Amino acid sequence: MTEPFIDTSPKTWDEVKTTTCYMCACRCGIKVYLKDGTVKYIEGNRDHPVNKGVICGKGASGIKQHYSPARLSKPLIRVGERGAGEFREIEWEEALRTATLWLSEVRNKDPRKLAFFTGRDQSQGLTGWWASQFGTPNYAAHGGFCSVNMAAAGLYTFGGSFWEFGEPDWKHTKYFLLFGVAEDHASNPIKTGLGKLKGRGAKFVSINPVKTGYSAIADEWVGIKPGTDGLFVGALIHEVLAAQKIDGEHLQRYTNAPWLVIENPGGPDDGLFARAESGAALAWDSHTGTPMPATSSDALPVIMGRFTLPDGRRVVTSFTLIAERFLSPEYAPDAVAEKCSVPAATIKRIAAEIADVAFEQQIELDIPWTDYTGRRHEKTVGRPVAMHAMRGISAHANGFQSCRTIHLLQIILGTIDVPGGFRYKPPFPKPIPPHVKPAGKLGQVKSNTPLPGPPLGFVTSPEDLLVDAEGTSLRIDKAYSWDAPIAAHGMMHMVINNAAKGDPYTIDVLFMYMANMSWNSAMNVPDTMKALTAKRGDGEYVIPKIIYSDAYNSEMVQYADLILPDTTYLERWDCISMLDRPISEADGPADSIRQPVVEPERDVRAFQTVLLDLGARLGLPGMTRPDGNPRYPGGYPDYIVNHERAPGLGPLAGFRGPNGRHQGRGTPNPDQLKAYIENGCHWFHELPDHMKYYRHVNWDYLDWATFFGFMGKPEPIIHQLYCEPLQKFRLAAQGHGKNIPPAEHRARIRKYFDPVPFWYPPFEGDMVSESDFPMHAITQRPMAMYHSWGSQNSWLRQILGRNWLYMNTDRAASLGIADGDWVTVTSHHGQIKGQVKLMSGVNPDTVWTWNAIGKRSGTWGLSANAPEAQKGFLLNHLISDLLPEREGGYRFSNSDPITGQAAWYDLKVRVAKAADQSAMSAPQFTILKVKR
Amino acid sequence: MNPAYSVILFTTASGAGYGLLALLGLVGFNHGTVSNPVFGLVAAVIALGLITLGLLSSTFHLGRPERAWRAFSQWRSSWLSREGVVAVATYLPALVFIAAWTNILPAPGLIAPLGIATAVLCAITVSCTGKIYSTLATIRAWNNPYTVPVYLAFSLASGAGLLTGIATIFGRYQIFQPALAAVATLLVVLLKYLYWRSIDNAERTHTMAAATGLGAGVRQWEVPHTSENYIMKEMGFAVARKHALKLRNTVFLFLLLTVLALAACQITPWFSFVAAPAVLFAAVLERWLFFAEAQHVVSLFYGAEKA
Amino acid sequence: MTSLPTPQPNQKKLGLVIDLDTCVGCQACATSCKEWNTQGYSAPLSDTDPYGSDPSGVWLNRVHGYEVKEEGRDDSRVVNFPRSCLHCETPACVTVCPTGASYKRAEDGIVLVNPDTCIGCKLCSWACPYGAREYDYTVGVMKKCTLCVDRIYNTNLEPEDRVPACVKACPTGARHFGDLGDPSSDVSQLVQAREGFDLLPEMGFKPVNKYLPPRKRRDAQTSKAVALPKGDGSAMDRLFKWADKLLGSGTASAAIQEDHSDKLEG
Ligand SMILES: Nc1nc2c(c(=O)[nH]1)N[C@H]1C(S)=C(S)[C@@H](COP(=O)(O)OP(=O)(O)OC[C@H]3O[C@@H](n4cnc5c(=O)[nH]c(N)nc54)[C@H](O)[C@@H]3O)O[C@H]1N2
Ligand SMILES: Nc1nc2c(c(=O)[nH]1)N[C@H]1C(S)=C(S)[C@@H](COP(=O)(O)OP(=O)(O)OC[C@H]3O[C@@H](n4cnc5c(=O)[nH]c(N)nc54)[C@H](O)[C@@H]3O)O[C@H]1N2
Ligand code: SF4
Ligand code: SF4
Ligand code: SF4
Ligand code: SF4
Ligand code: SF4
Ligand SMILES: [Mo]
């Protein structure tokens, strides 16, 4: 017999379209293969700067998300009780009229009574602007519960950040430290980077309580105890300072290490920089022995020492303060070893290894560059130690300071934006912090009037806070209040519970988009459900109206009054803009679009278009022409092309101006979207070599970035090791200045707003009893699932249709727990039941599970007895939104005191074998109706 | 291995059928034209019925039964194909043999040679069935020298048991029938004992370490999918050891019951009505265990330490 | 064709090389494989009960997770382990097949099932030690990794894309595709350099696919204990001296106005 003939060149598609993936926030370029208008195959786009052809487990399952049975298909209005899942389908016109009515009432009465919060969204350029046009300060995206600690710590320290604002130099790095990352937003780039790194034989160290995923392939795993990274890194700093393995020249010229801090204990200027009349911070010039503006090109600043200024004030260089802190015995490896559960010898060795790579194995690229003072450097010198960190650091109440500690180490070693180090992605670096202040002060919120600025920004002193004369928050989430002064991304996790308590006030309309706030993005889920359904004495809901846009039948849909069904990511236009969360590469700016590759066959509309429509119906100035007609009648694509934030600057940086020949700045180009599509739906501008490094102080780059609109003027971005804005809050807490915190806040602010990074124990662990709750409980992101929305995907749910509680084998044995036992997990706030799986690669004091696999029965188009609901569970039920009561009865939010970042990973629990060994997780909630 | 009922039914029914048919062939060979045609016809219909039932049930096990004919093509290399070919080939001499025996085809000269040919083909078919299993290197419990003999012995024992019963009905009971059945059943007991001893003592030389190449310290941490897949359903089935021992004893019990009943045929041949079902039940149970006790090498990838 | 083709001199042996040292277990290879093949040569790869309580389906590639305690170490590591057909040189999955639906291509060694002639007897899946055959209950035939035979020669795809879907997808670059019959090919060289190994070699199936072992760790147990030299005196004083040197003159230390040596030690 002969072999059968097979067609080895079948063409199973008739068309291939490019667009951008949205199975997660990494935003890879994809090619969608279509046959007769249906999606057949999705692969990575080889030409795309983000993923360069690869795809991930989720991305390749996009078909199943696009054709999910959980998709919403028509606008809905609630008819039964809230949470009962009874809705009536309505036409879009009725939906939009209803929303307009509700919103215009609020805008007329008090715009603050609208809380507009968006979740996993990537059109914050639009949504933030819409909120500001509406006139409400109550706007934020999900950053506050996600990783604002990382963003803020970076932006207040070096003008960039981990998260998506920079990346390790995968090409050159020789030593890579990864802190608390399971997956992160750069899913594919990190994987590709790690692959390269391993191929080159670079050393990869993962600091993580759990040894899975990336940590599994690390050369060295440091199984740290959760919440103690600040100590571990502090000890590394201790070691390098003690051995003077420091990039002195870098510190001297490009950081505030030599800046002079006033030492005047009790005085109103204590801890502030000594400044010249011009406002320039002073440094001690070693040539002249006098103070001089620190950035002046003639100065040769001294970085260590205490001096007396000509006016008699005593000053000290900020580096001296830093050295005093980290050389203190508290940060010695031997002192921290036990607290972090990392042997002192390991800490010492890692310090020695990084110092060796940074200083003995430095890289020199033949790329001359010029710094801001005009000094020409013949070579670009790199210290090839790179670091990256994410939620393992940020999701703790000490995350901001811990993250600053990591940045401090990076900067001391001279590894920021150098070959082999951590590199900015344009539009970063930005001035420290960026020059945008949050709008929404008293007097700025007026009926039927836009805010004078964006609702989110960067405060630098108590004057910038959004509080009233009593110090009460003006925002519903208490961001930018004394609770969380530097809440740069708002505090979405507080909105529902605050609004339900009327603390600081009640609202009329809650408008949410793409956030599963009644489930996996809520802290304290059971109470959040109660808050959403709570009624006042008169029978009206405490949160009277809830408008929600989702694309799928999520847990949150059930709690909305009006549902605006969105398209799937393959059905709409989108714009991944540098005004929002950029997809740039370290080598240059990039942005991209999504184009509809298939037409929706349901009665759904793209949310951004709906938002612009609502804006026009409400008569918001930016969205209406003087004649009252909509400004963007073509919806979101119209806006993407024609909206200008400032003359020549719009959502997309590529193909601007006449004939699309301008980049960055240029008049709107009517053919811009076409140009993007022709270019594979993305745009990337590679910087010339001499502008690729040291960009915070790189003359040519700063000039170019200013032209591109990334910054106001070409000024050097001097790394702020010592964070003066924090000290301003501290001074207020000592009674200085006009804006003084209420008494109950003072001690807290004095303690935590230390301008020099430091470590303190996470709050929950500090407040509950160690013997009652001896274990840390954390989650990790599964690589093949995206939060809640992966479970509707029939392929992905086969891979991960339920979760287990992973526990250290030896620890479990000591508690009498065997593999497969069902256990109760108890925190100071609640109890859940789940099934245990044992492993040895986990810190013995830690249990963990995959995030957001547990589902509420009846949601997501799944049958009510789906394993996700019956065996899956969430840790969120155990995580309180508020900390236990402090003296005085005030309950602070379970957040970082500086930024308000939700402290998900501070959770402390005890684990015990469950009396009830039935194969059913707890708690179980009423089954939500399955709507198909 | 998953004890699929279609396969159990197939091997036991066709085993008994071929056993019976083979014995009829021998009876025909021995007695030639003097045999009772009605008895021969009924017995042959039962034998062929069992064989056909078995073969049909085996096609239920197929995903595409309508393509079953394709299974005859690979007799050069595949035992399954050979089995199919021989199984079908057996019908030919068998049918002619019956026709001659019952004088439908008046060719008495054919009875003896075709009787012998049928018996031989039956034995080959059953050997092929056994070979399908015994040649699978992936399943230690099957890849065993006793597999084929057990299949043959069971076939003979159940066939002889049936023969005794049918002969009794037709008043053609002869001592050699229960005697043969008893000997065959005792042979099964012996072979099965040796088989179980052999698989119990066999060293399980395949290890998870070799399967994964990851060394002796390897253990399963995470299943590839949280829901069961085909491989886990098909090859992951394993009866608990304690339960298996009980079932083994039950098999022996029924085999001994068979022997006792056959001995009791000395008192009255109607005891063969105890013997025949007993041996058939033992066969079904034994076959169930044959699958349920067999561990597939692939289990090493799913957490088993050894196979 | 149930008999195996006679190997020719310089026989082409296409296969995969999977690097267990870099695989992070992301499942990209598994879902990309499913996605391509459910509309390609093996189409469809059916799912049963996709939104119900027991969802399952046909996957030609699955990623296992193992925890390995290496000898002489007291900790263990997680190894992610993708597993698909190894396109064995002498596989019983082919020879047991009664229909000839299962065959090994003479040209490149790819082991395939002909979906038009397979009767779904499942015997080949019993014969495969590696669990690489997946029965499709809905269609009633056996499915398996095709080595993307409909991609690697597909002239409708750009030359760079003519690799298996799983290889194209893999973000870490842990999957390599090539001719393992050619000792000078990249994949053969890689296997040589990294001591690639066979799974269950004693079964005698001679898998073509190779696995690269996890590299040795460079951590507390394997690295030399080193620490930065500290020098004499207080750490703070040493830092001052260093800062001085940085200036290339002695002016800085002259400015020290306080003595810290009592406060700190290094
Ligand atoms: N225990 C624990 N809890 C956590 C975390 C943790 O680590 N541990 N992590 C936290 C973090 S960092 C985050 S970011 C949050 C994430 O939590 P969420 O922001 O709630 O994210 P998702 O669950 O992905 O769901 C967002 C919603 O978007 C909807 N959606 C999906 N696609 C579309 C679309 O195209 N259009 C519209 N309109 N809607 C769509 C989904 O159906 C879903 O209802 O979870 C937080 N919660
Ligand atoms: N596949 C997939 N990708 C995603 C997401 C998803 O849901 N799925 N979500 C996206 C979102 S919204 C976000 S915010 C990012 C977050 O991306 P990651 O930061 O990678 O998020 P987590 O999974 O929370 O990972 C936190 C890691 O920190 C570890 N950890 C916990 N506590 C500590 C600690 O105290 N110290 C140290 N060193 N480690 C600790 C945990 O074990 C875990 O490995 O991922 C994004 N990417
Ligand atoms: S990493 Fe995220 S954006 Fe990229 S392919 Fe995967 S799911 Fe899509
Ligand atoms: S891995 Fe299994 S299916 Fe693939 S060739 Fe080898 S024996 Fe056959
Ligand atoms: S299932 Fe199909 S391919 Fe496998 S042995 Fe049977 S006929 Fe051959
Ligand atoms: S080679 Fe093709 S069929 Fe085989 S595992 Fe990879 S993607 Fe799947
Ligand atoms: S795609 Fe690559 S890294 Fe991901 S599981 Fe497969 S082999 Fe491993
Ligand atoms: Mo997040």
PDB file of N, CA, C and O in Angstrom, chain A residues 1 3 9-10 12 42 44 46 55 57 203 211 216 239 242 306-307 314 797-798 840-841 863, chain C residues 1 31 35 39 47 50-52 57 59 67 76 106 154-156 161 168 217-218 230 255 258:
ATOM      1  N   MET A   1       0.836  -1.199   0.000  1.00  0.00           N
ATOM      2  CA  MET A   1       0.000   0.000   0.000  1.00  0.00           C
ATOM      3  C   MET A   1       0.875   1.255   0.000  1.00  0.00           C
ATOM      4  O   MET A   1       1.932   1.263   0.603  1.00  0.00           O
ATOM      5  N   GLU A   3       1.334   5.466   0.744  1.00  0.00           N
ATOM      6  CA  GLU A   3       0.831   6.471   1.682  1.00  0.00           C
ATOM      7  C   GLU A   3      -0.301   7.244   1.027  1.00  0.00           C
ATOM      8  O   GLU A   3      -0.264   7.475  -0.170  1.00  0.00           O
ATOM      9  N   SER A   9      -0.383  21.940   1.540  1.00  0.00           N
ATOM     10  CA  SER A   9      -0.520  23.395   1.407  1.00  0.00           C
ATOM     11  C   SER A   9      -1.976  23.837   1.389  1.00  0.00           C
ATOM     12  O   SER A   9      -2.400  24.561   0.512  1.00  0.00           O
ATOM     13  N   PRO A  10      -2.723  23.395   2.394  1.00  0.00           N
ATOM     14  CA  PRO A  10      -4.128  23.819   2.363  1.00  0.00           C
ATOM     15  C   PRO A  10      -4.239  25.308   2.684  1.00  0.00           C
ATOM     16  O   PRO A  10      -3.422  25.846   3.441  1.00  0.00           O
ATOM     17  N   THR A  12      -6.748  27.358   4.488  1.00  0.00           N
ATOM     18  CA  THR A  12      -7.982  27.222   5.252  1.00  0.00           C
ATOM     19  C   THR A  12      -8.593  28.587   5.567  1.00  0.00           C
ATOM     20  O   THR A  12      -9.486  28.692   6.372  1.00  0.00           O
ATOM     21  N   ILE A  42      -5.559  32.533  15.030  1.00  0.00           N
ATOM     22  CA  ILE A  42      -4.944  33.794  15.442  1.00  0.00           C
ATOM     23  C   ILE A  42      -3.483  33.511  15.764  1.00  0.00           C
ATOM     24  O   ILE A  42      -3.182  32.609  16.546  1.00  0.00           O
ATOM     25  N   GLY A  44       0.659  35.320  16.325  1.00  0.00           N
ATOM     26  CA  GLY A  44       1.400  36.535  16.606  1.00  0.00           C
ATOM     27  C   GLY A  44       1.880  37.181  15.313  1.00  0.00           C
ATOM     28  O   GLY A  44       2.188  36.497  14.351  1.00  0.00           O
ATOM     29  N   ARG A  46       4.615  38.851  13.350  1.00  0.00           N
ATOM     30  CA  ARG A  46       6.079  38.863  13.403  1.00  0.00           C
ATOM     31  C   ARG A  46       6.678  40.258  13.380  1.00  0.00           C
ATOM     32  O   ARG A  46       7.757  40.498  13.910  1.00  0.00           O
ATOM     33  N   ILE A  55       3.034  34.307  20.516  1.00  0.00           N
ATOM     34  CA  ILE A  55       1.713  34.532  21.103  1.00  0.00           C
ATOM     35  C   ILE A  55       1.700  33.736  22.391  1.00  0.00           C
ATOM     36  O   ILE A  55       2.612  32.946  22.643  1.00  0.00           O
ATOM     37  N   GLY A  57      -0.645  31.527  25.582  1.00  0.00           N
ATOM     38  CA  GLY A  57      -1.721  30.564  25.704  1.00  0.00           C
ATOM     39  C   GLY A  57      -3.097  31.196  25.579  1.00  0.00           C
ATOM     40  O   GLY A  57      -4.020  30.615  25.008  1.00  0.00           O
ATOM     41  N   LYS A 203      22.780  35.387  34.490  1.00  0.00           N
ATOM     42  CA  LYS A 203      22.185  34.805  35.703  1.00  0.00           C
ATOM     43  C   LYS A 203      20.843  35.458  35.995  1.00  0.00           C
ATOM     44  O   LYS A 203      20.696  36.663  35.934  1.00  0.00           O
ATOM     45  N   LYS A 211       7.949  29.005  43.861  1.00  0.00           N
ATOM     46  CA  LYS A 211       8.872  28.642  42.788  1.00  0.00           C
ATOM     47  C   LYS A 211       8.123  27.976  41.627  1.00  0.00           C
ATOM     48  O   LYS A 211       8.249  26.788  41.389  1.00  0.00           O
ATOM     49  N   ALA A 216      10.502  29.103  38.364  1.00  0.00           N
ATOM     50  CA  ALA A 216      10.910  27.715  38.144  1.00  0.00           C
ATOM     51  C   ALA A 216      12.132  27.629  37.243  1.00  0.00           C
ATOM     52  O   ALA A 216      12.895  26.681  37.334  1.00  0.00           O
ATOM     53  N   GLU A 239      25.208  46.143  52.002  1.00  0.00           N
ATOM     54  CA  GLU A 239      26.441  45.496  51.565  1.00  0.00           C
ATOM     55  C   GLU A 239      27.207  46.332  50.545  1.00  0.00           C
ATOM     56  O   GLU A 239      28.412  46.486  50.645  1.00  0.00           O
ATOM     57  N   ALA A 242      28.637  49.432  52.152  1.00  0.00           N
ATOM     58  CA  ALA A 242      29.751  49.138  53.047  1.00  0.00           C
ATOM     59  C   ALA A 242      31.019  48.841  52.259  1.00  0.00           C
ATOM     60  O   ALA A 242      32.129  49.069  52.734  1.00  0.00           O
ATOM     61  N   ARG A 306      28.022  66.885  56.118  1.00  0.00           N
ATOM     62  CA  ARG A 306      27.128  67.870  56.739  1.00  0.00           C
ATOM     63  C   ARG A 306      27.833  69.213  56.653  1.00  0.00           C
ATOM     64  O   ARG A 306      29.039  69.320  56.855  1.00  0.00           O
ATOM     65  N   PHE A 307      27.075  70.227  56.374  1.00  0.00           N
ATOM     66  CA  PHE A 307      27.659  71.558  56.155  1.00  0.00           C
ATOM     67  C   PHE A 307      26.793  72.608  56.822  1.00  0.00           C
ATOM     68  O   PHE A 307      25.658  72.336  57.203  1.00  0.00           O
ATOM     69  N   ARG A 314      21.903  74.384  58.985  1.00  0.00           N
ATOM     70  CA  ARG A 314      22.687  73.161  58.901  1.00  0.00           C
ATOM     71  C   ARG A 314      22.075  72.258  57.827  1.00  0.00           C
ATOM     72  O   ARG A 314      20.857  72.110  57.732  1.00  0.00           O
ATOM     73  N   ARG A 797     -10.547  26.917  30.058  1.00  0.00           N
ATOM     74  CA  ARG A 797     -11.121  26.322  31.273  1.00  0.00           C
ATOM     75  C   ARG A 797     -10.870  24.824  31.347  1.00  0.00           C
ATOM     76  O   ARG A 797     -10.983  24.225  32.416  1.00  0.00           O
ATOM     77  N   GLN A 798     -10.491  24.220  30.247  1.00  0.00           N
ATOM     78  CA  GLN A 798     -10.066  22.817  30.355  1.00  0.00           C
ATOM     79  C   GLN A 798      -8.709  22.756  31.055  1.00  0.00           C
ATOM     80  O   GLN A 798      -8.446  21.847  31.832  1.00  0.00           O
ATOM     81  N   SER A 840       6.854  21.458  47.315  1.00  0.00           N
ATOM     82  CA  SER A 840       7.914  21.884  48.223  1.00  0.00           C
ATOM     83  C   SER A 840       8.452  23.259  47.843  1.00  0.00           C
ATOM     84  O   SER A 840       9.061  23.926  48.664  1.00  0.00           O
ATOM     85  N   GLY A 841       8.195  23.698  46.613  1.00  0.00           N
ATOM     86  CA  GLY A 841       8.738  24.984  46.183  1.00  0.00           C
ATOM     87  C   GLY A 841       7.920  26.175  46.634  1.00  0.00           C
ATOM     88  O   GLY A 841       7.536  27.005  45.815  1.00  0.00           O
ATOM     89  N   SER A 863     -22.385  26.216  33.137  1.00  0.00           N
ATOM     90  CA  SER A 863     -23.454  25.554  33.858  1.00  0.00           C
ATOM     91  C   SER A 863     -23.251  25.787  35.357  1.00  0.00           C
ATOM     92  O   SER A 863     -22.137  26.022  35.824  1.00  0.00           O
TER      93      SER A 863
ATOM     94  N   MET C   1      -0.780   2.558   6.075  1.00  0.00           N
ATOM     95  CA  MET C   1       0.347   1.674   5.825  1.00  0.00           C
ATOM     96  C   MET C   1       0.982   1.282   7.123  1.00  0.00           C
ATOM     97  O   MET C   1       1.688   2.038   7.733  1.00  0.00           O
ATOM     98  N   THR C  31      -2.301  25.700  23.256  1.00  0.00           N
ATOM     99  CA  THR C  31      -3.493  26.319  22.655  1.00  0.00           C
ATOM    100  C   THR C  31      -3.256  26.673  21.189  1.00  0.00           C
ATOM    101  O   THR C  31      -4.176  26.587  20.380  1.00  0.00           O
ATOM    102  N   GLU C  35      -5.549  25.361  18.230  1.00  0.00           N
ATOM    103  CA  GLU C  35      -6.171  26.346  17.356  1.00  0.00           C
ATOM    104  C   GLU C  35      -5.864  26.064  15.890  1.00  0.00           C
ATOM    105  O   GLU C  35      -6.742  26.106  15.037  1.00  0.00           O
ATOM    106  N   GLN C  39      -8.632  23.466  12.767  1.00  0.00           N
ATOM    107  CA  GLN C  39      -9.088  23.864  11.439  1.00  0.00           C
ATOM    108  C   GLN C  39      -8.113  23.378  10.365  1.00  0.00           C
ATOM    109  O   GLN C  39      -8.241  23.707   9.199  1.00  0.00           O
ATOM    110  N   ASP C  47     -14.416  19.320  21.325  1.00  0.00           N
ATOM    111  CA  ASP C  47     -14.550  19.493  22.771  1.00  0.00           C
ATOM    112  C   ASP C  47     -15.899  18.932  23.188  1.00  0.00           C
ATOM    113  O   ASP C  47     -16.871  19.062  22.449  1.00  0.00           O
ATOM    114  N   PRO C  50     -18.249  21.698  26.727  1.00  0.00           N
ATOM    115  CA  PRO C  50     -17.297  22.808  26.845  1.00  0.00           C
ATOM    116  C   PRO C  50     -17.649  23.834  27.920  1.00  0.00           C
ATOM    117  O   PRO C  50     -16.759  24.432  28.492  1.00  0.00           O
ATOM    118  N   TYR C  51     -18.919  24.012  28.206  1.00  0.00           N
ATOM    119  CA  TYR C  51     -19.294  25.014  29.216  1.00  0.00           C
ATOM    120  C   TYR C  51     -19.974  24.363  30.418  1.00  0.00           C
ATOM    121  O   TYR C  51     -20.625  25.026  31.206  1.00  0.00           O
ATOM    122  N   GLY C  52     -19.800  23.056  30.524  1.00  0.00           N
ATOM    123  CA  GLY C  52     -20.482  22.332  31.590  1.00  0.00           C
ATOM    124  C   GLY C  52     -19.565  21.942  32.726  1.00  0.00           C
ATOM    125  O   GLY C  52     -18.523  22.573  32.949  1.00  0.00           O
ATOM    126  N   GLY C  57     -11.540  17.749  25.910  1.00  0.00           N
ATOM    127  CA  GLY C  57     -11.419  17.846  24.472  1.00  0.00           C
ATOM    128  C   GLY C  57     -10.129  17.221  23.975  1.00  0.00           C
ATOM    129  O   GLY C  57      -9.333  16.685  24.741  1.00  0.00           O
ATOM    130  N   TRP C  59      -6.573  17.449  22.521  1.00  0.00           N
ATOM    131  CA  TRP C  59      -5.404  18.333  22.472  1.00  0.00           C
ATOM    132  C   TRP C  59      -4.229  17.496  22.005  1.00  0.00           C
ATOM    133  O   TRP C  59      -4.010  16.402  22.526  1.00  0.00           O
ATOM    134  N   GLU C  67       7.501  18.283  39.887  1.00  0.00           N
ATOM    135  CA  GLU C  67       8.408  18.859  40.873  1.00  0.00           C
ATOM    136  C   GLU C  67       9.550  17.858  41.026  1.00  0.00           C
ATOM    137  O   GLU C  67       9.304  16.663  41.221  1.00  0.00           O
ATOM    138  N   SER C  76      13.559  21.498  45.779  1.00  0.00           N
ATOM    139  CA  SER C  76      13.154  20.909  44.515  1.00  0.00           C
ATOM    140  C   SER C  76      12.818  22.028  43.546  1.00  0.00           C
ATOM    141  O   SER C  76      12.796  23.190  43.912  1.00  0.00           O
ATOM    142  N   ALA C 106       7.477   8.070   4.770  1.00  0.00           N
ATOM    143  CA  ALA C 106       8.818   7.675   4.369  1.00  0.00           C
ATOM    144  C   ALA C 106       9.689   8.913   4.162  1.00  0.00           C
ATOM    145  O   ALA C 106      10.878   8.934   4.500  1.00  0.00           O
ATOM    146  N   ASN C 154       3.632  24.454   3.761  1.00  0.00           N
ATOM    147  CA  ASN C 154       2.505  25.207   3.190  1.00  0.00           C
ATOM    148  C   ASN C 154       2.983  26.446   2.450  1.00  0.00           C
ATOM    149  O   ASN C 154       3.452  27.419   3.044  1.00  0.00           O
ATOM    150  N   THR C 155       2.844  26.405   1.166  1.00  0.00           N
ATOM    151  CA  THR C 155       3.355  27.515   0.345  1.00  0.00           C
ATOM    152  C   THR C 155       2.465  28.747   0.427  1.00  0.00           C
ATOM    153  O   THR C 155       2.825  29.802  -0.073  1.00  0.00           O
ATOM    154  N   ASN C 156       1.297  28.614   1.052  1.00  0.00           N
ATOM    155  CA  ASN C 156       0.485  29.809   1.261  1.00  0.00           C
ATOM    156  C   ASN C 156       0.994  30.632   2.439  1.00  0.00           C
ATOM    157  O   ASN C 156       0.535  31.740   2.674  1.00  0.00           O
ATOM    158  N   ASP C 161       7.133  31.393   8.438  1.00  0.00           N
ATOM    159  CA  ASP C 161       6.021  30.837   9.210  1.00  0.00           C
ATOM    160  C   ASP C 161       5.847  29.345   8.979  1.00  0.00           C
ATOM    161  O   ASP C 161       4.963  28.729   9.559  1.00  0.00           O
ATOM    162  N   LYS C 168       6.152  28.268  16.484  1.00  0.00           N
ATOM    163  CA  LYS C 168       5.972  29.687  16.158  1.00  0.00           C
ATOM    164  C   LYS C 168       5.481  30.446  17.382  1.00  0.00           C
ATOM    165  O   LYS C 168       5.888  31.567  17.661  1.00  0.00           O
ATOM    166  N   ARG C 217      21.616  24.554  38.488  1.00  0.00           N
ATOM    167  CA  ARG C 217      21.353  25.818  39.164  1.00  0.00           C
ATOM    168  C   ARG C 217      22.653  26.520  39.533  1.00  0.00           C
ATOM    169  O   ARG C 217      23.704  25.888  39.648  1.00  0.00           O
ATOM    170  N   ARG C 218      22.526  27.829  39.695  1.00  0.00           N
ATOM    171  CA  ARG C 218      23.674  28.591  40.216  1.00  0.00           C
ATOM    172  C   ARG C 218      23.175  29.345  41.438  1.00  0.00           C
ATOM    173  O   ARG C 218      22.815  30.512  41.355  1.00  0.00           O
ATOM    174  N   LYS C 230      34.931  44.305  53.375  1.00  0.00           N
ATOM    175  CA  LYS C 230      34.416  45.436  54.134  1.00  0.00           C
ATOM    176  C   LYS C 230      35.465  46.508  54.457  1.00  0.00           C
ATOM    177  O   LYS C 230      35.145  47.665  54.571  1.00  0.00           O
ATOM    178  N   ALA C 255      35.068  68.658  55.185  1.00  0.00           N
ATOM    179  CA  ALA C 255      33.778  69.252  55.509  1.00  0.00           C
ATOM    180  C   ALA C 255      32.993  68.438  56.524  1.00  0.00           C
ATOM    181  O   ALA C 255      31.939  68.844  56.952  1.00  0.00           O
ATOM    182  N   GLU C 258      30.692  66.212  61.783  1.00  0.00           N
ATOM    183  CA  GLU C 258      30.299  65.391  62.929  1.00  0.00           C
ATOM    184  C   GLU C 258      31.008  64.057  62.837  1.00  0.00           C
ATOM    185  O   GLU C 258      31.379  63.625  61.757  1.00  0.00           O
TER     186      GLU C 258
END
